């Protein structure tokens, strides 16, 4: 295909586009469309070029974009222009996020808006509200089974409430992150209802089969995501005697992206949420977007093409809006969701750093950083204009997603090592303080994942039950060590709501039929605001965690070397209990911060000679930026008490 070809097609579409669209003030839209059209056409043709209605579908796509551009509020168009000029704006270290359920954190959106001062108090300026769109009343996978993508669940409020939240946040320069569940819909969604009534056009929105022959073929290679409560990947729809693909729960129907109508609908929905004031959209389960017989149907090349096309279309209508890829997959696969062979992210600007998350948990259980070091050393560099979302806990289970090769290089045998970790977090060893729950146990593959809050997994629940106050303090240090790694690593730290006040597992889900078989609910708390109030009372667990975290966030924001510009290097040191990396200010290479964490319950030391040359020559004394004090030293050895971390600079 040549550029001329692309111009000709674009001109043809614009000529045909509805007159009321042509009349609008679309200057920026046309410029951006012109700039991106070659890419859009190429991708759209690759995905859908074989269809006879290809051009008509392409025209629908352009019309959809134009309509959403026209609907885009002026203030967001202004933000788009500003962000286009300052395109690395999100790599700055000032961003610190929190992820939450609107009804778990507060009762509803109005309550959430009133709690904005709480975020400000802690220093949070990016808020990810998990799905709040209409979903079934009973089981809805925590809102990830959407029955209407354009309506807000009345239990948390309505669109006006959300806009009010967005306005308040914008006033305070906070970013709003919202979910778009792109891979599937609830079986109560209008499309699913029509498909179930026999409408062939809507049956085409999903993967539906008249008998088991194709499903059986798929099953040979498809893994099971929820092997316990939703085994298999297809569900029978009695009314029409068909099988529909349901990779997650039986009530979550996978969308069929081989149908361009599905792509266009979803693009429209993405742009709709951009127009409600979301700064960043979290695209859910993106690894699953394309299905192929004979494969795991994860991370397929076409899934990447769909994301590239979504990004290109978003660039035309709302270029200030970023995407987060939720792809909890192998390290070498995650990195591809930024887009390959480019400097700028061509797919999602931000991706969950599931690798770092899982590695940190390994270091917690083993009390050393061998695998953590190995895994991070082997983590490929990300693109320049892209960043990680770093987290310790989120609403999902913890999967031990690091590679077997990394485990071997760290000196372990993969299978027993993974078993050890699972058993450790399930609290099966005498010396394990963890109170985790198993999730997704699969007898066929012998796999399992882990549920539980950060605090219960580290051991706070057990220590409190035992009334061991000394231990409580050590565990708090352990929690803060993990926070310190997140905040220094490079990328956007995302704190899981409740962790800032040491929230423990909540076992009440067992009594709720819609939740009982999904242990992830143990770590999806309803915030107890009386407990939260204790954050102001010194001596309490809440105060110890909250106040230190608050300070850590404030200090992070002042450290330029913590901005994310591929400016991190992990260092190999002889003491495996320590995890050590250096961050360099991209504008001033002499300005460096040496980050050190002791993952052991006993004091450790590091010979400074091992990190000689990392800090600027001539700096005779070290300063820990976090505490504002000199670190523990004995002669030329740096001393780290149990679970101590330092953010060191020379002075
Ligand atoms: C994502 C969500 C998870 C959900 C799944 C299916 O992984 O984070 O909670 O179960 O997608 O929507
Ligand atoms: C996600 C992840 C998986 C996770 C699940 C939700 O898509 O791929 O690791 O466990 O869905 O729990």
XYZ file of C-alpha atoms in Angstrom, residues 25 101 192 272 286 368 407 409 486 538 556 571 643:
13
model
C -15.055 22.740 13.580
C -13.353 0.099 44.479
C -25.537 -10.950 24.720
C -16.800 7.820 25.475
C -5.655 -7.306 26.823
C 16.809 -12.809 49.950
C 14.533 -19.217 38.783
C 19.748 -18.729 37.225
C 7.986 0.560 44.622
C 0.721 8.112 67.154
C 10.044 10.574 46.268
C 23.890 -3.992 41.000
C 14.159 -4.851 56.621
